[in-house]
CSV table of C-alpha atoms in Angstrom, one decimal:
chain,number,residue,atom,x,y,z
A,3,MET,CA,-3.8,-37.7,-50.7
A,4,LYS,CA,-4.1,-34.1,-52.1
A,5,THR,CA,-7.8,-34.3,-50.5
A,6,LYS,CA,-5.9,-35.3,-47.2
A,7,ARG,CA,-3.4,-32.2,-48.0
A,8,PHE,CA,-6.4,-29.9,-48.5
A,9,LEU,CA,-8.1,-30.9,-45.7
A,10,LEU,CA,-4.8,-30.5,-43.3
A,11,ALA,CA,-3.9,-27.0,-45.0
A,12,PHE,CA,-7.8,-25.9,-44.3
A,13,ALA,CA,-7.7,-27.0,-40.6
A,14,LEU,CA,-4.2,-25.1,-40.0
A,15,LEU,CA,-5.8,-22.0,-41.9
A,16,ALA,CA,-8.7,-22.1,-39.4
A,17,LEU,CA,-6.7,-22.4,-36.2
A,18,THR,CA,-4.3,-19.4,-37.6
A,19,LEU,CA,-7.6,-17.4,-38.3
A,20,THR,CA,-9.4,-18.5,-34.9
A,21,ALA,CA,-6.0,-17.6,-33.1
A,22,ALA,CA,-6.0,-14.4,-35.1
A,23,VAL,CA,-9.5,-13.6,-34.1
A,24,SER,CA,-9.3,-14.4,-30.4
A,25,LYS,CA,-5.8,-12.6,-29.6
A,26,PRO,CA,-6.3,-9.3,-28.1
A,27,LYS,CA,-5.4,-6.1,-29.9
A,28,ASN,CA,-3.7,-4.3,-27.3
A,29,LYS,CA,-1.4,-5.1,-24.3
A,30,LEU,CA,-0.7,-3.2,-20.8
A,31,TYR,CA,2.4,-3.9,-18.8
A,32,VAL,CA,1.7,-3.2,-14.9
A,33,TYR,CA,4.3,-3.1,-12.6
A,34,ASN,CA,2.6,-3.5,-9.1
A,35,TRP,CA,3.0,-4.6,-5.6
A,36,CYS,CA,2.4,-8.5,-4.6
A,37,TYR,CA,-1.3,-9.5,-3.9
A,38,TYR,CA,-2.5,-6.0,-4.6
A,39,THR,CA,-4.4,-6.4,-7.7
A,40,PRO,CA,-7.8,-8.3,-7.5
A,41,MET,CA,-7.8,-10.5,-10.7
A,42,GLU,CA,-11.6,-10.1,-10.9
A,43,VAL,CA,-11.1,-6.2,-12.0
A,44,ILE,CA,-8.1,-7.0,-14.2
A,45,LYS,CA,-10.3,-9.7,-16.2
A,46,GLU,CA,-13.4,-7.1,-16.8
A,47,PHE,CA,-10.7,-4.6,-18.0
A,48,GLU,CA,-9.3,-6.9,-20.7
A,49,GLU,CA,-13.1,-7.9,-21.6
A,50,LYS,CA,-13.9,-4.3,-22.0
A,51,PHE,CA,-10.8,-3.0,-23.9
A,52,ASP,CA,-9.8,-6.1,-25.6
A,53,CYS,CA,-6.4,-6.2,-24.2
A,54,LYS,CA,-4.1,-8.5,-22.4
A,55,VAL,CA,-2.8,-7.1,-19.0
A,56,TYR,CA,0.8,-8.5,-18.1
A,57,LEU,CA,1.2,-7.9,-14.4
A,58,SER,CA,4.6,-8.1,-12.6
A,59,TYR,CA,5.0,-7.8,-9.0
A,60,TYR,CA,7.7,-6.2,-6.5
A,61,GLU,CA,7.9,-6.5,-2.5
A,62,SER,CA,9.1,-3.1,-1.9
A,63,ASN,CA,9.6,0.2,-3.4
A,64,GLU,CA,13.4,-0.1,-3.3
A,65,GLU,CA,13.1,-3.4,-5.5
A,66,MET,CA,11.1,-1.5,-7.6
A,67,PHE,CA,13.0,1.9,-8.0
A,68,SER,CA,16.2,0.0,-8.3
A,69,LYS,CA,15.1,-2.0,-11.4
A,70,PHE,CA,14.2,1.1,-13.4
A,71,MET,CA,17.6,2.8,-12.4
A,72,CYS,CA,19.2,-0.3,-13.9
A,73,GLY,CA,17.7,0.6,-16.8
A,74,ALA,CA,14.4,-1.5,-17.1
A,75,THR,CA,11.9,-0.3,-19.3
A,76,GLY,CA,8.5,-1.6,-21.2
A,77,TYR,CA,6.3,-1.0,-18.3
A,78,ASP,CA,3.3,1.1,-18.6
A,79,ILE,CA,1.8,1.6,-15.1
A,80,VAL,CA,3.9,1.6,-11.7
A,81,VAL,CA,2.5,2.0,-8.3
A,82,PRO,CA,4.9,3.8,-6.0
A,83,SER,CA,4.3,5.0,-2.5
A,84,GLN,CA,4.2,8.6,-1.7
A,85,ASP,CA,8.1,9.1,-1.0
A,86,TYR,CA,9.3,7.2,-4.0
A,87,ALA,CA,6.9,8.9,-6.2
A,88,SER,CA,8.1,12.2,-4.9
A,89,ILE,CA,11.7,11.1,-6.2
A,90,MET,CA,10.5,9.6,-9.3
A,91,ILE,CA,8.7,12.8,-10.2
A,92,LYS,CA,11.9,14.9,-9.3
A,93,LEU,CA,13.9,12.7,-11.6
A,94,GLY,CA,11.7,12.9,-14.6
A,95,MET,CA,10.8,9.1,-14.7
A,96,LEU,CA,6.8,9.5,-14.7
A,97,ASP,CA,4.9,10.9,-17.5
A,98,LYS,CA,2.3,13.8,-17.0
A,99,LEU,CA,-1.0,12.5,-16.9
A,100,ASP,CA,-3.9,14.0,-19.5
A,101,HIS,CA,-6.6,14.4,-16.8
A,102,SER,CA,-9.3,14.5,-19.8
A,103,LYS,CA,-8.7,10.8,-20.0
A,104,ILE,CA,-9.2,10.3,-16.6
A,105,PRO,CA,-12.9,11.6,-16.0
A,106,ASN,CA,-13.3,9.2,-12.7
A,107,MET,CA,-10.7,11.4,-10.9
A,108,LYS,CA,-13.6,13.3,-10.0
A,109,TYR,CA,-14.2,10.7,-7.3
A,110,ILE,CA,-11.1,11.3,-5.6
A,111,ASN,CA,-11.6,12.1,-1.7
A,112,PRO,CA,-10.6,16.2,-1.6
A,113,ASP,CA,-9.5,15.8,1.7
A,114,LEU,CA,-7.1,12.9,0.7
A,115,GLN,CA,-5.7,15.4,-2.2
A,116,LYS,CA,-4.8,18.0,0.5
A,117,LYS,CA,-2.4,15.6,1.9
A,118,ILE,CA,-0.4,15.2,-1.3
A,119,ASP,CA,1.8,18.0,-1.0
A,120,TYR,CA,4.4,16.6,-3.2
A,121,ASP,CA,1.9,16.2,-6.5
A,122,PRO,CA,-0.9,18.7,-5.0
A,123,ASN,CA,-2.5,18.8,-8.4
A,124,LEU,CA,-2.3,15.0,-9.3
A,125,ASP,CA,-0.3,15.6,-12.2
A,126,TYR,CA,1.8,12.4,-11.9
A,127,GLY,CA,-0.2,9.9,-9.8
A,128,ILE,CA,-3.8,8.9,-9.1
A,129,PRO,CA,-4.3,7.6,-5.7
A,130,TYR,CA,-4.5,3.8,-5.7
A,131,TYR,CA,-4.8,3.5,-1.9
A,132,PHE,CA,-4.3,5.4,1.0
A,133,GLY,CA,-3.4,3.2,4.3
A,134,ALA,CA,-2.0,3.3,7.9
A,135,ALA,CA,-0.4,0.8,10.2
A,136,GLY,CA,-2.0,0.3,13.8
A,137,ILE,CA,-2.0,-1.6,17.0
A,138,SER,CA,-3.6,-5.2,16.9
A,139,VAL,CA,-4.9,-6.4,20.5
A,140,ASN,CA,-5.7,-9.6,21.5
A,141,LYS,CA,-9.1,-8.4,23.5
A,142,LYS,CA,-9.5,-11.9,25.1
A,143,LYS,CA,-6.2,-11.8,26.8
A,144,VAL,CA,-5.4,-8.3,27.4
A,145,LYS,CA,-7.9,-5.8,29.2
A,146,ASP,CA,-7.7,-2.3,30.3
A,147,TYR,CA,-4.9,-1.0,27.9
A,148,PRO,CA,-4.5,2.7,26.4
A,149,ARG,CA,-5.5,2.9,23.0
A,150,ASP,CA,-2.4,4.8,22.0
A,151,TRP,CA,1.1,4.4,21.4
A,152,SER,CA,2.0,4.5,25.3
A,153,ILE,CA,0.5,0.6,24.9
A,154,PHE,CA,4.2,-0.4,24.5
A,155,GLU,CA,5.4,1.0,27.9
A,156,LYS,CA,3.0,-1.8,29.8
A,157,THR,CA,5.7,-3.9,31.3
A,158,GLU,CA,3.2,-6.6,32.1
A,159,LEU,CA,3.0,-7.2,28.4
A,160,LYS,CA,6.8,-7.8,28.2
A,161,ASN,CA,7.9,-10.2,25.5
A,162,ARG,CA,4.3,-10.4,24.0
A,163,MET,CA,4.4,-7.4,22.0
A,164,THR,CA,6.1,-6.5,18.6
A,165,MET,CA,6.5,-3.3,16.5
A,166,MET,CA,7.3,-3.2,12.7
A,167,ASP,CA,11.2,-3.3,11.8
A,168,ASP,CA,10.4,0.0,9.7
A,169,MET,CA,12.4,3.0,11.1
A,170,ARG,CA,9.8,5.7,9.6
A,171,GLU,CA,6.8,3.5,11.0
A,172,VAL,CA,8.4,2.9,14.5
A,173,MET,CA,10.0,6.3,15.1
A,174,GLY,CA,7.2,8.2,13.3
A,175,ALA,CA,4.9,7.0,16.2
A,176,ALA,CA,7.3,8.1,19.0
A,177,LEU,CA,7.7,11.6,17.3
A,178,VAL,CA,3.8,11.6,17.3
A,179,HIS,CA,3.5,10.8,20.6
A,180,LEU,CA,5.8,13.3,21.6
A,181,GLY,CA,3.9,15.9,19.9
A,182,TYR,CA,6.2,16.2,16.7
A,183,ASP,CA,5.9,15.5,12.9
A,184,VAL,CA,6.2,11.9,11.5
A,185,ASN,CA,8.8,13.6,9.1
A,186,SER,CA,10.9,15.7,11.5
A,187,VAL,CA,14.6,15.8,11.1
A,188,ASP,CA,15.2,17.7,13.9
A,189,GLU,CA,18.2,16.3,15.8
A,190,LYS,CA,16.8,17.2,19.6
A,191,GLN,CA,13.2,15.7,18.6
A,192,LEU,CA,14.7,12.6,16.8
A,193,GLU,CA,17.0,12.1,20.1
A,194,GLU,CA,13.9,12.3,22.3
A,195,ALA,CA,11.9,9.9,20.0
A,196,ARG,CA,15.0,7.4,19.9
A,197,GLN,CA,14.9,7.7,23.8
A,198,LEU,CA,11.2,7.1,23.9
A,199,VAL,CA,11.5,3.9,21.5
A,200,GLY,CA,14.8,2.6,23.1
A,201,LYS,CA,14.4,3.0,26.5
A,202,LYS,CA,10.4,2.7,27.2
A,203,TRP,CA,9.3,0.6,24.2
A,204,LYS,CA,11.7,-1.8,23.0
A,205,PRO,CA,12.7,-3.3,26.3
A,206,ASN,CA,8.8,-4.7,26.4
A,207,LEU,CA,9.0,-5.9,22.7
A,208,ALA,CA,9.6,-9.6,21.9
A,209,LYS,CA,11.2,-8.0,18.6
A,210,PHE,CA,10.9,-5.5,15.7
A,211,ASP,CA,8.9,-7.8,13.2
A,212,ALA,CA,7.7,-6.8,9.8
A,213,GLY,CA,6.6,-10.2,8.5
A,214,SER,CA,5.6,-12.7,10.8
A,215,PHE,CA,3.7,-11.0,13.5
A,216,GLY,CA,0.3,-12.2,11.8
A,217,LYS,CA,0.8,-16.0,12.4
A,218,ALA,CA,2.2,-15.4,16.1
A,219,PHE,CA,-1.0,-13.3,17.0
A,220,ALA,CA,-3.0,-15.8,15.7
A,221,THR,CA,-1.5,-18.5,17.5
A,222,GLY,CA,-1.5,-16.3,20.7
A,223,ASP,CA,2.4,-16.0,21.3
A,224,PHE,CA,1.9,-12.3,20.7
A,225,LEU,CA,-0.8,-10.2,22.0
A,226,VAL,CA,0.0,-6.7,21.0
A,227,CYS,CA,1.5,-6.2,17.3
A,228,HIS,CA,2.4,-3.0,15.3
A,229,GLY,CA,1.6,-3.2,11.7
A,230,TYR,CA,-1.1,-3.4,9.1
A,231,VAL,CA,-4.4,-5.2,10.1
A,232,GLU,CA,-5.2,-7.2,7.2
A,233,VAL,CA,-1.9,-9.1,8.0
A,234,VAL,CA,-3.3,-10.1,11.2
A,235,ALA,CA,-6.7,-10.6,9.9
A,236,GLY,CA,-5.4,-12.8,7.0
A,237,GLU,CA,-4.3,-15.4,9.8
A,238,LEU,CA,-7.7,-15.5,11.8
A,239,GLU,CA,-10.6,-17.2,11.1
A,240,PRO,CA,-13.9,-14.7,10.3
A,241,ASP,CA,-15.3,-15.5,13.8
A,242,GLU,CA,-12.0,-14.8,15.3
A,243,ILE,CA,-11.8,-11.3,14.1
A,244,GLU,CA,-14.7,-10.1,15.8
A,245,ASP,CA,-14.2,-12.1,19.0
A,246,THR,CA,-10.4,-11.7,19.4
A,247,LEU,CA,-9.1,-8.7,17.4
A,248,ASP,CA,-9.1,-5.0,18.6
A,249,PHE,CA,-7.3,-3.2,15.9
A,250,PHE,CA,-6.9,0.9,16.3
A,251,ILE,CA,-5.1,3.8,15.0
A,252,PRO,CA,-3.8,6.0,17.8
A,253,GLU,CA,-5.9,9.1,17.7
A,254,GLU,CA,-2.7,11.2,18.1
A,255,GLY,CA,-2.0,10.1,14.6
A,256,GLY,CA,0.9,8.1,13.1
A,257,ALA,CA,2.7,7.4,9.8
A,258,SER,CA,0.6,6.8,6.5
A,259,TYR,CA,1.3,5.4,3.2
A,260,MET,CA,-0.2,6.2,-0.2
A,261,ASP,CA,0.4,4.1,-3.0
A,262,SER,CA,-0.6,5.8,-6.7
A,263,LEU,CA,-1.1,4.8,-10.4
A,264,CYS,CA,1.6,6.4,-12.4
A,265,ILE,CA,2.6,6.0,-16.2
A,266,MET,CA,6.1,5.5,-16.9
A,267,LYS,CA,7.8,8.2,-18.9
A,268,ASP,CA,8.6,5.8,-21.6
A,269,ALA,CA,5.3,3.7,-21.4
A,270,PRO,CA,4.6,2.2,-24.6
A,271,HIS,CA,0.8,2.1,-24.2
A,272,LYS,CA,-0.2,5.2,-22.8
A,273,GLU,CA,-3.5,5.5,-24.0
A,274,LEU,CA,-4.7,2.2,-22.6
A,275,ALA,CA,-2.7,3.1,-19.5
A,276,HIS,CA,-5.0,5.9,-19.0
A,277,ALA,CA,-8.2,4.1,-19.6
A,278,PHE,CA,-6.8,1.9,-16.9
A,279,ILE,CA,-6.3,4.2,-14.4
A,280,ASN,CA,-9.8,5.5,-15.2
A,281,PHE,CA,-11.2,1.9,-14.9
A,282,ILE,CA,-10.1,1.4,-11.3
A,283,GLN,CA,-11.4,4.7,-10.4
A,284,GLU,CA,-14.9,3.7,-11.3
A,285,PRO,CA,-16.7,3.6,-8.1
A,286,GLU,CA,-18.1,-0.1,-9.0
A,287,ASN,CA,-14.7,-1.5,-9.7
A,288,TYR,CA,-13.0,0.6,-6.8
A,289,ALA,CA,-15.7,-1.0,-4.5
A,290,LYS,CA,-14.3,-4.6,-5.8
A,291,PHE,CA,-10.8,-3.6,-4.7
A,292,LEU,CA,-12.0,-2.6,-1.3
A,293,ASP,CA,-14.0,-5.9,-1.0
A,294,TYR,CA,-11.1,-8.0,-1.8
A,295,PHE,CA,-8.7,-6.7,1.0
A,296,GLN,CA,-11.5,-5.6,3.4
A,297,PHE,CA,-10.0,-2.1,3.4
A,298,PRO,CA,-11.4,1.1,4.6
A,299,ASN,CA,-12.3,3.7,1.7
A,300,TYR,CA,-10.4,6.8,2.0
A,301,VAL,CA,-9.9,7.2,-1.4
A,302,ASN,CA,-13.0,7.1,-3.8
A,303,THR,CA,-15.9,9.2,-2.7
A,304,GLU,CA,-18.5,6.8,-4.3
A,305,ALA,CA,-17.0,3.4,-3.8
A,306,ASP,CA,-18.6,2.7,-0.6
A,307,LYS,CA,-22.0,2.7,-2.2
A,308,PHE,CA,-21.2,-0.6,-4.0
A,309,ARG,CA,-19.1,-2.6,-1.7
A,310,THR,CA,-20.4,-6.1,-0.3
A,311,THR,CA,-18.2,-6.1,2.7
A,312,LYS,CA,-17.1,-4.6,5.9
A,313,PRO,CA,-13.9,-3.0,6.3
A,314,LEU,CA,-11.6,-3.8,8.9
A,315,TYR,CA,-11.5,-0.4,10.5
A,316,ASP,CA,-13.1,3.0,10.0
A,317,ALA,CA,-11.4,5.3,7.3
A,318,LYS,CA,-11.8,8.2,9.6
A,319,ALA,CA,-9.2,6.7,11.9
A,320,MET,CA,-6.6,7.8,9.2
A,321,GLU,CA,-7.4,11.5,9.6
A,322,ASN,CA,-4.7,12.4,12.0
A,323,CYS,CA,-2.3,10.4,10.0
A,324,THR,CA,0.7,12.1,8.1
A,325,LEU,CA,2.4,10.7,4.6
A,326,LYS,CA,5.9,9.7,5.0
A,327,ASN,CA,7.6,12.1,2.6
A,328,ASP,CA,11.1,11.7,0.9
A,329,LEU,CA,13.6,12.8,3.6
A,330,GLY,CA,16.1,13.3,1.0
A,331,GLU,CA,19.5,13.9,2.5
A,332,ASN,CA,18.0,13.9,5.7
A,333,LEU,CA,17.3,10.0,5.3
A,334,GLU,CA,20.8,9.1,6.8
A,335,LYS,CA,20.2,11.4,9.8
A,336,PHE,CA,16.9,9.5,10.5
A,337,ASN,CA,18.9,6.2,10.0
A,338,GLU,CA,21.4,6.9,12.3
A,339,TYR,CA,18.9,7.4,15.3
A,340,TRP,CA,17.1,4.3,14.4
A,341,GLU,CA,20.4,2.4,14.2
A,342,LYS,CA,21.0,3.3,17.9
A,343,VAL,CA,17.7,2.3,19.0
A,344,ARG,CA,18.3,-1.1,17.0
A,345,PHE,CA,22.1,-1.8,18.0
A,346,VAL,CA,22.8,0.3,21.1
A,347,ASP,CA,19.7,0.7,23.2
């Protein structure tokens, strides 16, 4: 009996020691957008830094921001878009970065940095991804069309087109098409944009749609869709992408977005958070991120050397796009014109 007890105690001790040895020493809590974090890169980071990365997800900036405003704590890294990053900087929610711990920020595209007027020195965020919505056309069924925002004026495509259910995207497209700035809050310009969308574009749309347009494009129900190309491509077979899809961002430009890797002011693991940001921007690692989504690269100057997939569109197409800024108190004014488009026109 004593021998059995000794063996049992020895076995339990061995299990305890094994667990202690195998248990990661460090932890990192990352709060990111859904389906926006390649697990291959996460696993490699965990192995290199002997840590465990705990991922939590959100579906909108509003959801993320509301959670923090309600008192959520314990997160190390968050990935807000430019307008919410600006708000969070102003509210003192983000920690100032130690650039000496992020040497790979030398790979950030200087042309992109010029666009970041709310954080020009990248003191509070390192770009994660810069992208833009555009227009997907079923080139098998639609012929002879303009490659700009006026495509939504084509009456022969009535009820076979959609635009995003997003006021900044749609009104931004109209403002740009009229020769104005995406972030304009000038009432005369907003009224012109409202008239363009409400009187010339909306009558030809099946609906404003931010979620299901990819599936409907794949089935052939919709022939022209405004939105993110990865949503459409994700519903098509690889050979269909080449044969069916023509995606373009109008030369005149449009609204763009940029998500940044930021460290929370009260982050419990700031040293590891800096290491994570630096790891993501290692060109070989950033290339894996691009490959995972077939994104074009406008962020990291060296990553294209290591990628293995062809991007769904050329990054140069985004050069004329403008980041959607935080409009502050003027957001309500912007919303008033959008509400007229949605429910009056």
